[in-house]
Each structure stands twice: as C-alpha cells, then as structure tokens.
PDB file of C-alpha atoms and ligand atoms in Angstrom:
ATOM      1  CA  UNK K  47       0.000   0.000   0.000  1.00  0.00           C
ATOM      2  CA  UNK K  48       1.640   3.788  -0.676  1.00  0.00           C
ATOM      3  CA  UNK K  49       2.567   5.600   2.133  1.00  0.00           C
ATOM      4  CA  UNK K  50      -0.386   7.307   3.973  1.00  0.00           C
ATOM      5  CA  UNK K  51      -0.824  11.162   3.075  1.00  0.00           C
ATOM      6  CA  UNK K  52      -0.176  13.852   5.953  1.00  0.00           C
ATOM      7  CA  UNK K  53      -2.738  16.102   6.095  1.00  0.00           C
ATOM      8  CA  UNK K  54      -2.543  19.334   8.129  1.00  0.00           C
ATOM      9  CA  UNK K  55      -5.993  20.087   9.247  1.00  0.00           C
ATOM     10  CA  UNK K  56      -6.608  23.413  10.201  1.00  0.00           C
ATOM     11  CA  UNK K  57     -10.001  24.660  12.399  1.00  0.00           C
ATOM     12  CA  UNK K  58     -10.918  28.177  11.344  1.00  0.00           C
ATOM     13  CA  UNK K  59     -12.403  29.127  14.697  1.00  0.00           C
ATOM     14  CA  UNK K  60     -10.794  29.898  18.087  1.00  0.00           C
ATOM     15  CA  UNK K  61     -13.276  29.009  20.083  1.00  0.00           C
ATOM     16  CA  UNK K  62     -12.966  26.042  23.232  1.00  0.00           C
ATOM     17  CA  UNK K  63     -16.485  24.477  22.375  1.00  0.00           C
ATOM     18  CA  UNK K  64     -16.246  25.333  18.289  1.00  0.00           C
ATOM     19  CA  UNK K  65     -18.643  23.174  16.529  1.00  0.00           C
ATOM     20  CA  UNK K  66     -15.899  23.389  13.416  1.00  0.00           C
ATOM     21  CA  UNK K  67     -13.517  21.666  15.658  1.00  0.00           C
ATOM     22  CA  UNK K  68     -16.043  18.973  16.307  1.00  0.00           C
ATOM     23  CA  UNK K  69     -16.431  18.848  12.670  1.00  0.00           C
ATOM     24  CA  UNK K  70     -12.635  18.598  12.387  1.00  0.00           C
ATOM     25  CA  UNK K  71     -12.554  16.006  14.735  1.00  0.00           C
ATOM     26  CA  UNK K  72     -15.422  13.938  12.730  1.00  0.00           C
ATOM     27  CA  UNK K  73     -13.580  14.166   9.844  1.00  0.00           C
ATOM     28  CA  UNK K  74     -10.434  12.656  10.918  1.00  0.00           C
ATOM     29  CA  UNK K  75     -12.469   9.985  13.031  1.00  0.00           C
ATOM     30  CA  UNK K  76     -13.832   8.797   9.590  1.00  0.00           C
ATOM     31  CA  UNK K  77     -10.910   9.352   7.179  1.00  0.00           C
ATOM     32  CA  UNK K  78      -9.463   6.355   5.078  1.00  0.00           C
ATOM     33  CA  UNK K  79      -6.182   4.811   5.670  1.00  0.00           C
ATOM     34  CA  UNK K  80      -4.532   7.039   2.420  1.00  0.00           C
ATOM     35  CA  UNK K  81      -4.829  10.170   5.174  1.00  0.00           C
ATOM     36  CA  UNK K  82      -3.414  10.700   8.163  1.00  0.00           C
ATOM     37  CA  UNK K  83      -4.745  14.094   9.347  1.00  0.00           C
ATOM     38  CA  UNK K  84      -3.808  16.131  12.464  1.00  0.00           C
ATOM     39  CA  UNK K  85      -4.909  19.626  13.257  1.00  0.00           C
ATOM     40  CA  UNK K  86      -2.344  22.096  13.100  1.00  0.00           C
ATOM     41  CA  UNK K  87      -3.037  25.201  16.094  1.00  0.00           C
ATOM     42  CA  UNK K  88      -3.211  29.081  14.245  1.00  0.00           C
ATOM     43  CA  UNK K  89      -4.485  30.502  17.715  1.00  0.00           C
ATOM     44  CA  UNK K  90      -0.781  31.082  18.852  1.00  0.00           C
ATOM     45  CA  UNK K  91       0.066  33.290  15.431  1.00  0.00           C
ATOM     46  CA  UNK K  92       0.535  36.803  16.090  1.00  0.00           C
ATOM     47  CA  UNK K  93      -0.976  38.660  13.074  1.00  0.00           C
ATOM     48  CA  UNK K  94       0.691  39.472   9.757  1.00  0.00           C
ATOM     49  CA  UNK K  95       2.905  42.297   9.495  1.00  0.00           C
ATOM     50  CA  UNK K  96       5.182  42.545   6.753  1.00  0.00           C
ATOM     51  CA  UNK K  97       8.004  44.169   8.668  1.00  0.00           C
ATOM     52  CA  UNK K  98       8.571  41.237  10.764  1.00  0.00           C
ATOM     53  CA  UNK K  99       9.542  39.416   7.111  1.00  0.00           C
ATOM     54  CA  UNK K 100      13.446  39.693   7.636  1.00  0.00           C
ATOM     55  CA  UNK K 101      13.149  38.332  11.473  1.00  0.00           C
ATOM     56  CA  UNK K 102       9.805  36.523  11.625  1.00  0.00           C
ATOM     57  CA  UNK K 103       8.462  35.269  15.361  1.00  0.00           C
ATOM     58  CA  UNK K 104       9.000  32.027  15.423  1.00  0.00           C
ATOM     59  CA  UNK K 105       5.163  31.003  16.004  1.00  0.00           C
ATOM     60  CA  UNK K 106       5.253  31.971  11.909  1.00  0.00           C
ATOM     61  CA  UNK K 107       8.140  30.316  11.173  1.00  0.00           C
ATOM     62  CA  UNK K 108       6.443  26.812  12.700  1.00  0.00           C
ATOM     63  CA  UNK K 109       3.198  27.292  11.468  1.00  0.00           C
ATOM     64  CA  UNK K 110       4.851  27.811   7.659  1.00  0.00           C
ATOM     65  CA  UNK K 111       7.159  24.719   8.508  1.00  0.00           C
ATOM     66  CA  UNK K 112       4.330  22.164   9.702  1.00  0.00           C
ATOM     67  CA  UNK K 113       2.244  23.573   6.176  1.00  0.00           C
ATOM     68  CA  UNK K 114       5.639  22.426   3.853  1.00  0.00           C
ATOM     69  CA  UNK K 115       5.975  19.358   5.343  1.00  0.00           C
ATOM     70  CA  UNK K 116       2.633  18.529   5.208  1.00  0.00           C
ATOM     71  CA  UNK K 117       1.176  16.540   1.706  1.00  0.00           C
ATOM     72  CA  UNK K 118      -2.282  18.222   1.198  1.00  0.00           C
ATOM     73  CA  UNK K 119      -4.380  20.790   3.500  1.00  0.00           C
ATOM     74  CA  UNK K 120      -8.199  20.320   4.974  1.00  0.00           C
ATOM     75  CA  UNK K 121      -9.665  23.505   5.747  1.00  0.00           C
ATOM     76  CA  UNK K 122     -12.725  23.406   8.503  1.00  0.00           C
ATOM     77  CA  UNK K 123     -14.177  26.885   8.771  1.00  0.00           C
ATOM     78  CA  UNK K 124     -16.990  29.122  10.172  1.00  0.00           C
ATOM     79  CA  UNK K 125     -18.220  31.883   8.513  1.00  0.00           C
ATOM     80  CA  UNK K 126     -17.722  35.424  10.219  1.00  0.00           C
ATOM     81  CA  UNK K 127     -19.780  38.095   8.211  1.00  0.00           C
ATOM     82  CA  UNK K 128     -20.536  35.946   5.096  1.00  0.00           C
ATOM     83  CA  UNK K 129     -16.572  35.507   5.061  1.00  0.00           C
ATOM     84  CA  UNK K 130     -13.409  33.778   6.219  1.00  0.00           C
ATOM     85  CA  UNK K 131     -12.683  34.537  10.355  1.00  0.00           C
ATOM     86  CA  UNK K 132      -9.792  36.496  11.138  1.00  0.00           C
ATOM     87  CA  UNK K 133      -7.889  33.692  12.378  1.00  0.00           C
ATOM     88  CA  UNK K 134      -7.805  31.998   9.258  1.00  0.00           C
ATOM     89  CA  UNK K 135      -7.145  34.549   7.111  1.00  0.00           C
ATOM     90  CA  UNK K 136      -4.337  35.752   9.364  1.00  0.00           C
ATOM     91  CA  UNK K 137      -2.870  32.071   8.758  1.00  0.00           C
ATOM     92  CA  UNK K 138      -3.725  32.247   4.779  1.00  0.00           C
ATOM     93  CA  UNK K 139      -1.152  35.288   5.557  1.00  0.00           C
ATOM     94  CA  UNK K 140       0.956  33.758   7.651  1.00  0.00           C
ATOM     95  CA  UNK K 141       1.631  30.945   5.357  1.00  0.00           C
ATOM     96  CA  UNK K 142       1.980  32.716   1.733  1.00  0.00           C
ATOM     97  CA  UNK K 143       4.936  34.882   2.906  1.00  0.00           C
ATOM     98  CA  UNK K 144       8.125  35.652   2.458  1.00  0.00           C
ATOM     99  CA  UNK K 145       6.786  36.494  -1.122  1.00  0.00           C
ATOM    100  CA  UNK K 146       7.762  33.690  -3.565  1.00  0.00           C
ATOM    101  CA  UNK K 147       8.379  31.282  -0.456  1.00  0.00           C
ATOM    102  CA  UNK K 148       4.552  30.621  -0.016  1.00  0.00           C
ATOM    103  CA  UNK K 149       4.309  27.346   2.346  1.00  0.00           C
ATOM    104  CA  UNK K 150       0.498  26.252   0.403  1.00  0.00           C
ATOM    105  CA  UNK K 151       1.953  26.589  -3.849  1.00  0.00           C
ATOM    106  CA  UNK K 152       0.564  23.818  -5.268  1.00  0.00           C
ATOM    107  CA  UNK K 153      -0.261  21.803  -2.021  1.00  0.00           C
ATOM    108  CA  UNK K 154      -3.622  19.565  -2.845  1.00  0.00           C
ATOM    109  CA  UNK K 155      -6.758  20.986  -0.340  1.00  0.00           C
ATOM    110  CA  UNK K 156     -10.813  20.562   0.621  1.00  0.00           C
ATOM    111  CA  UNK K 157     -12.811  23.135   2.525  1.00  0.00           C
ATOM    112  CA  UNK K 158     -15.824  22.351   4.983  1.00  0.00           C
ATOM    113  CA  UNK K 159     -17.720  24.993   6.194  1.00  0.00           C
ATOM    114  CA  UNK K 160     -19.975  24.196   9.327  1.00  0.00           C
ATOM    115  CA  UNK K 161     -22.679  26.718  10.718  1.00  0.00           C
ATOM    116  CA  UNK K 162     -25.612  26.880  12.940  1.00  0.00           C
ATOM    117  CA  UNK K 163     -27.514  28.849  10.358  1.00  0.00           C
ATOM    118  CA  UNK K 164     -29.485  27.407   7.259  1.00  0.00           C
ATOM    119  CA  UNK K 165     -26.482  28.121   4.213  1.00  0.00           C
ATOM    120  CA  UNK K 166     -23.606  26.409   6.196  1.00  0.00           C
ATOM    121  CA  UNK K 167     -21.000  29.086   6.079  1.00  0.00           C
ATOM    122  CA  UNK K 168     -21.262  29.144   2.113  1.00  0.00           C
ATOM    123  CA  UNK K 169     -19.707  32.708   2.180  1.00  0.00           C
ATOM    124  CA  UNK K 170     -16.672  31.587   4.001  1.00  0.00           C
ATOM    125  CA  UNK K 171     -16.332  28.497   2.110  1.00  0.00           C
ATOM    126  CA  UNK K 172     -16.280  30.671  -1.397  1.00  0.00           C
ATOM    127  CA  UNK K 173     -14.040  33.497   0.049  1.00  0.00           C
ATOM    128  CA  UNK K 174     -11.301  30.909   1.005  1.00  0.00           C
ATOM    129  CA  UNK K 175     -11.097  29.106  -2.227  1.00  0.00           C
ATOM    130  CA  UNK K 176     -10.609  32.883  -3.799  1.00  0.00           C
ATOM    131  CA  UNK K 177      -7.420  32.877  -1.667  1.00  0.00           C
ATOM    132  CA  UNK K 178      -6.761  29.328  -2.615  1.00  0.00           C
ATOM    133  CA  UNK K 179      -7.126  30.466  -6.291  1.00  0.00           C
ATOM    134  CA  UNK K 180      -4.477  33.114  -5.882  1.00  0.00           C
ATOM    135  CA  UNK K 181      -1.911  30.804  -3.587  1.00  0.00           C
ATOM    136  CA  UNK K 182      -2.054  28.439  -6.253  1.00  0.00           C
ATOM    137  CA  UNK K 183      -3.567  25.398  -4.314  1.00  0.00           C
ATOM    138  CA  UNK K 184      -5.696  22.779  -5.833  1.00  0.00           C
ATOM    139  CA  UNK K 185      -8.782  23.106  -4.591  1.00  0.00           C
ATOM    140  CA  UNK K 186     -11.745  19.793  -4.503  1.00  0.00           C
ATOM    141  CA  UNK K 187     -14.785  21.193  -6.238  1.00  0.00           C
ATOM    142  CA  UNK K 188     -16.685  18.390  -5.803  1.00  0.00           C
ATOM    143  CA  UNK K 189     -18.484  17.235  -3.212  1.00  0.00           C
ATOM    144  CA  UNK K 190     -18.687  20.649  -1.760  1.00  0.00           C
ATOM    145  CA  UNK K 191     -19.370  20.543   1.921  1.00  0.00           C
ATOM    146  CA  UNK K 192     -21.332  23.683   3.634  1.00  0.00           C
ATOM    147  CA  UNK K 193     -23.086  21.605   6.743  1.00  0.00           C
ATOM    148  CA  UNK K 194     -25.906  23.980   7.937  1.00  0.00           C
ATOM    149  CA  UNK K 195     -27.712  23.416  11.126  1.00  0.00           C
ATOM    150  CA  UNK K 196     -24.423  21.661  12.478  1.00  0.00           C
ATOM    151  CA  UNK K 197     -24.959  22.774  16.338  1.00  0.00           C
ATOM    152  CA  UNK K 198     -27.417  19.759  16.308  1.00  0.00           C
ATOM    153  CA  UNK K 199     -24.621  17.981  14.559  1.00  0.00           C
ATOM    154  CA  UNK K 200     -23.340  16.733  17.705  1.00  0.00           C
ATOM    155  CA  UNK K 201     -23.639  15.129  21.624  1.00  0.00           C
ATOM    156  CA  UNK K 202     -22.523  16.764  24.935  1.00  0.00           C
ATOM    157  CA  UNK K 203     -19.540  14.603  23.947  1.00  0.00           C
ATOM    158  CA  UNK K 204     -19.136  16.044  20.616  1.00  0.00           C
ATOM    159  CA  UNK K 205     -19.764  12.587  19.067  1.00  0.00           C
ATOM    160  CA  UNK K 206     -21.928  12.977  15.569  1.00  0.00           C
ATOM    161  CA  UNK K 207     -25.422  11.922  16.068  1.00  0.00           C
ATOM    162  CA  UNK K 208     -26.596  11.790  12.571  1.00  0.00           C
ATOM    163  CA  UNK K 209     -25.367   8.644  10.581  1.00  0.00           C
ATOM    164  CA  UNK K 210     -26.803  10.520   7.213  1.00  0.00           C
ATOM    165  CA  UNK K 211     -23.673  13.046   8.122  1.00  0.00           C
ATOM    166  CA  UNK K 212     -21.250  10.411   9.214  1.00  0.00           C
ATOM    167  CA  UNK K 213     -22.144   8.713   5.915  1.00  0.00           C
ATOM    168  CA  UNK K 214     -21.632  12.440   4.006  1.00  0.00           C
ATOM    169  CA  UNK K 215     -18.592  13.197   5.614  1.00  0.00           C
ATOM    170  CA  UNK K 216     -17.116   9.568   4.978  1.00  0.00           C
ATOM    171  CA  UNK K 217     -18.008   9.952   1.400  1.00  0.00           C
ATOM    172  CA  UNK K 218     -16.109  13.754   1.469  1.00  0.00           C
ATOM    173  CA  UNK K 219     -12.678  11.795   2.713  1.00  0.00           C
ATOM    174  CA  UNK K 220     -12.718   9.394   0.501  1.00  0.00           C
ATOM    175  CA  UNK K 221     -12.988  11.674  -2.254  1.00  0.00           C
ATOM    176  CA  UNK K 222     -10.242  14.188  -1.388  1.00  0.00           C
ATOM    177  CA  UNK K 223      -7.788  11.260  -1.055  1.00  0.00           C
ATOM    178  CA  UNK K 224      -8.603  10.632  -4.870  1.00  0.00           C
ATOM    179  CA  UNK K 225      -7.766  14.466  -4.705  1.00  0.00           C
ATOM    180  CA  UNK K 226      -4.899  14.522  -2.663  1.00  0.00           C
ATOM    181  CA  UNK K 227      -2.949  11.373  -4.998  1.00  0.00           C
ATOM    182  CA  UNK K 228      -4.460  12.825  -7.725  1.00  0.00           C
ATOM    183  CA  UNK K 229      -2.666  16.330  -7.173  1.00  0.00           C
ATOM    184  CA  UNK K 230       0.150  15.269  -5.313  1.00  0.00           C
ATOM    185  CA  UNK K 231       2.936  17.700  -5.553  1.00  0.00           C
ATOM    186  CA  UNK K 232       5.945  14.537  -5.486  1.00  0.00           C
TER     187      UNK K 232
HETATM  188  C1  FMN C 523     -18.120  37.750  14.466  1.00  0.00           C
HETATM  189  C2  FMN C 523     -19.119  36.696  14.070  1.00  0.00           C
HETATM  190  C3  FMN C 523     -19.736  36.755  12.843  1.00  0.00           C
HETATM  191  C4  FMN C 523     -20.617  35.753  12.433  1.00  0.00           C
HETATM  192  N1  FMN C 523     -21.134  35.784  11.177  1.00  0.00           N
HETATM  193  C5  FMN C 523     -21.828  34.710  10.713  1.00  0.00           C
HETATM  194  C6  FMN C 523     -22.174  34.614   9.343  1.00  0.00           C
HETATM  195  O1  FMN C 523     -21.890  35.478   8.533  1.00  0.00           O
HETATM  196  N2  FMN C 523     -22.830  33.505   8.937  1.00  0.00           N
HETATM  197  C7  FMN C 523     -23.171  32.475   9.788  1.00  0.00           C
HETATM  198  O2  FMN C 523     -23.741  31.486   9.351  1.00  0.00           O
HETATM  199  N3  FMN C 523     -22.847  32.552  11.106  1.00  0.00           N
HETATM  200  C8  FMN C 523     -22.181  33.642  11.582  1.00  0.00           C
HETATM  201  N4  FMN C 523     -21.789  33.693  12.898  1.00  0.00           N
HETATM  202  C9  FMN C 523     -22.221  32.635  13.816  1.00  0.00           C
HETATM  203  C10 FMN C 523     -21.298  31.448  13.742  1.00  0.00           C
HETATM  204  O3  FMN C 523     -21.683  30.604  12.678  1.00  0.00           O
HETATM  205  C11 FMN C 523     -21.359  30.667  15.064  1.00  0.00           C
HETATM  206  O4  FMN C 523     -20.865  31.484  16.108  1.00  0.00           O
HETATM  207  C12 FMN C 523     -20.603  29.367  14.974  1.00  0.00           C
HETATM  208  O5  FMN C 523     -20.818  28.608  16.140  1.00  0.00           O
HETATM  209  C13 FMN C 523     -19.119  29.629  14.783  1.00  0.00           C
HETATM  210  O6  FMN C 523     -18.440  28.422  14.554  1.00  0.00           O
HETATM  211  P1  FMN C 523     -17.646  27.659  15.715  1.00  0.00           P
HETATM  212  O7  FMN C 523     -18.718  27.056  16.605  1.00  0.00           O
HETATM  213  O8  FMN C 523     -16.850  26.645  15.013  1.00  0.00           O
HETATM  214  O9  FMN C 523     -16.849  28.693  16.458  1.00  0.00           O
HETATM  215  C14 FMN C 523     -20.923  34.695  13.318  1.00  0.00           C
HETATM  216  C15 FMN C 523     -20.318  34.655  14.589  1.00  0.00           C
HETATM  217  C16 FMN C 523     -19.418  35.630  14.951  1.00  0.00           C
HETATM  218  C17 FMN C 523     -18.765  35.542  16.316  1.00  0.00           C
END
C-alpha cells in the first residue's frame, strides 16, 4: 500500500467548544487509511505584518514549517460576516509569505464549512477558495461541503449523532484522497 498522506488540518475558529472543531474532529475519526490528518493550532500566530519578514516570530516560522511538510491541506471553517474569520485569514497570511516562499503553492486541499444557520458558512467556504485560487492550491470542487444546522450535529460529547452526516462526511474523505494522490505535488 503507498505511504499514507499527511494532512494538516486546520479549524478556522478559536473558540474552546467550536462546533468546526467537532467537525474537524469527525472528519479525521472517519478518514481512510490514504490520510493521516492532524490539526495544526493558528491561535498562537501573532498577526501578519510585513516588517517582521526579515526576522519573523518564530510562532510563523512553525506554522509555515508544519504547512511544507505537510502533503495536502483540509480547511474546517466558520463563517464570520458571510466571510473567512480572522484567524484563518491571518494564517492564509501567515503561510503565503516571504513572497515567492509561499508554504500552500501547489499543495492539494478541501474546505468544509460548518454553521448553525441554514447556508452552512457558504460565504466563508467561497471566500477561502478565492485565496486558494491566488496561492495556487488545488482546490476539490466536488463534493462541496457547507453543513448547515451543524450545532445539532453533535452530543454533549461532541460525538456525531446523525449517521446521514457520518455517511456524508465519509463519502467527502474518501474523495479528497482521490484528490490529494491525484494532485500530489511529489
Ligand atoms: C463575528 C461573528 C460573525 C458571524 N457571522 C456569521 C455569518 O456570517 N454567517 C453564519 O452562518 N454565522 C455567523 N456567525 C455565527 C457562527 O456561525 C457561530 O458562532 C458558529 O458557532 C461559529 O463556529 P464555531 O462554533 O466553530 O466557532 C458569526 C459569529 C461571529 C462571532
């Protein structure tokens, strides 16, 4: 069998009890053996300033390290304002500098968006893959995933109650690992 694909998962919300990170969480519970995804942290990454390019703090230097070595990228994302949080776009940032040393160029990715309300963080889904477009990452199309209603997603635990969603999201991993060989960058 070929060697199982890293994939650096990363939650776009802060928050302790996000429902995103629950998502996250699903979706590595139910991913096949091709992927073995871990969430990498962007809480810690003090915003984007381009002066800091010649001596970068080393929370940057970390986060753009863990993205390289990394073979494709799952993004997991609320929607803030019909677009991406702060957080995450702080990472996008984070990650596409210095200029021409961009840690996401042509890594294979997916995006989930997850939201209590009825269009499932659609805006924030379709802002990020604009970003995508411009980094140069190969980007799933198909199936999309914008998960609406996802607060009743979940138990107390955070397990997924619905086996319709466990079924959806199992479907979703199996698919971006066909993405992920597909697009491999070696
Ligand atoms: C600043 C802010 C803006 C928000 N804007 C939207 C929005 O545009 N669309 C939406 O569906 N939910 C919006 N919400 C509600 C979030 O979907 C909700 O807080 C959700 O639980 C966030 O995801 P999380 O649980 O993973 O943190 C917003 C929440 C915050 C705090």
């Amino acid at each position: 069998m070929e060697k199982a694909r890293n994939v650096a998962v990363i939650v776009g919300s802060l928050r302790k009890d996000s429902i995103n990170r629950k998502v996250a969480n699903a979706l590595i519970e139910v991913a096949p053996a091709a992927l073995k995804p871990a969430i990498i942290e962007i809480g810690q990454l003090p915003i984007y300033n381009q002066d800091e390019d010649s001596s970068p703090p080393a929370a940057w230097t970390g986060f753009r390290e863990r993205i390289k070595s990394a073979d494709a990228v799952l993004f997991v994302t609320p929607e803030h304002n019909r677009s991406v949080p702060a957080a995450l776009k702080n990472a996008i940032d984070v990650g596409s500098r210095p200029y021409g040393a961009s840690a996401w160029n042509g890594k294979p990715a997916a995006v989930v968006s997850a939201s209590p309300g009825a269009i499932g963080g659609f805006g924030a889904n379709h802002h990020l893959r604009q970003s995508l477009v411009f980094l140069n990452v190969p980007t799933m199309a198909q199936p999309e995933a914008y998960l609406g209603h996802a607060d009743k997603l979940f138990d107390a635990g955070g397990k997924l109650v619905n086996d319709g969603t466990r079924k959806f999201l199992q479907d979703f991993m199996q698919a971006f690992a066909a993405w992920a060989a597909a697009n491999a960058k070696s």
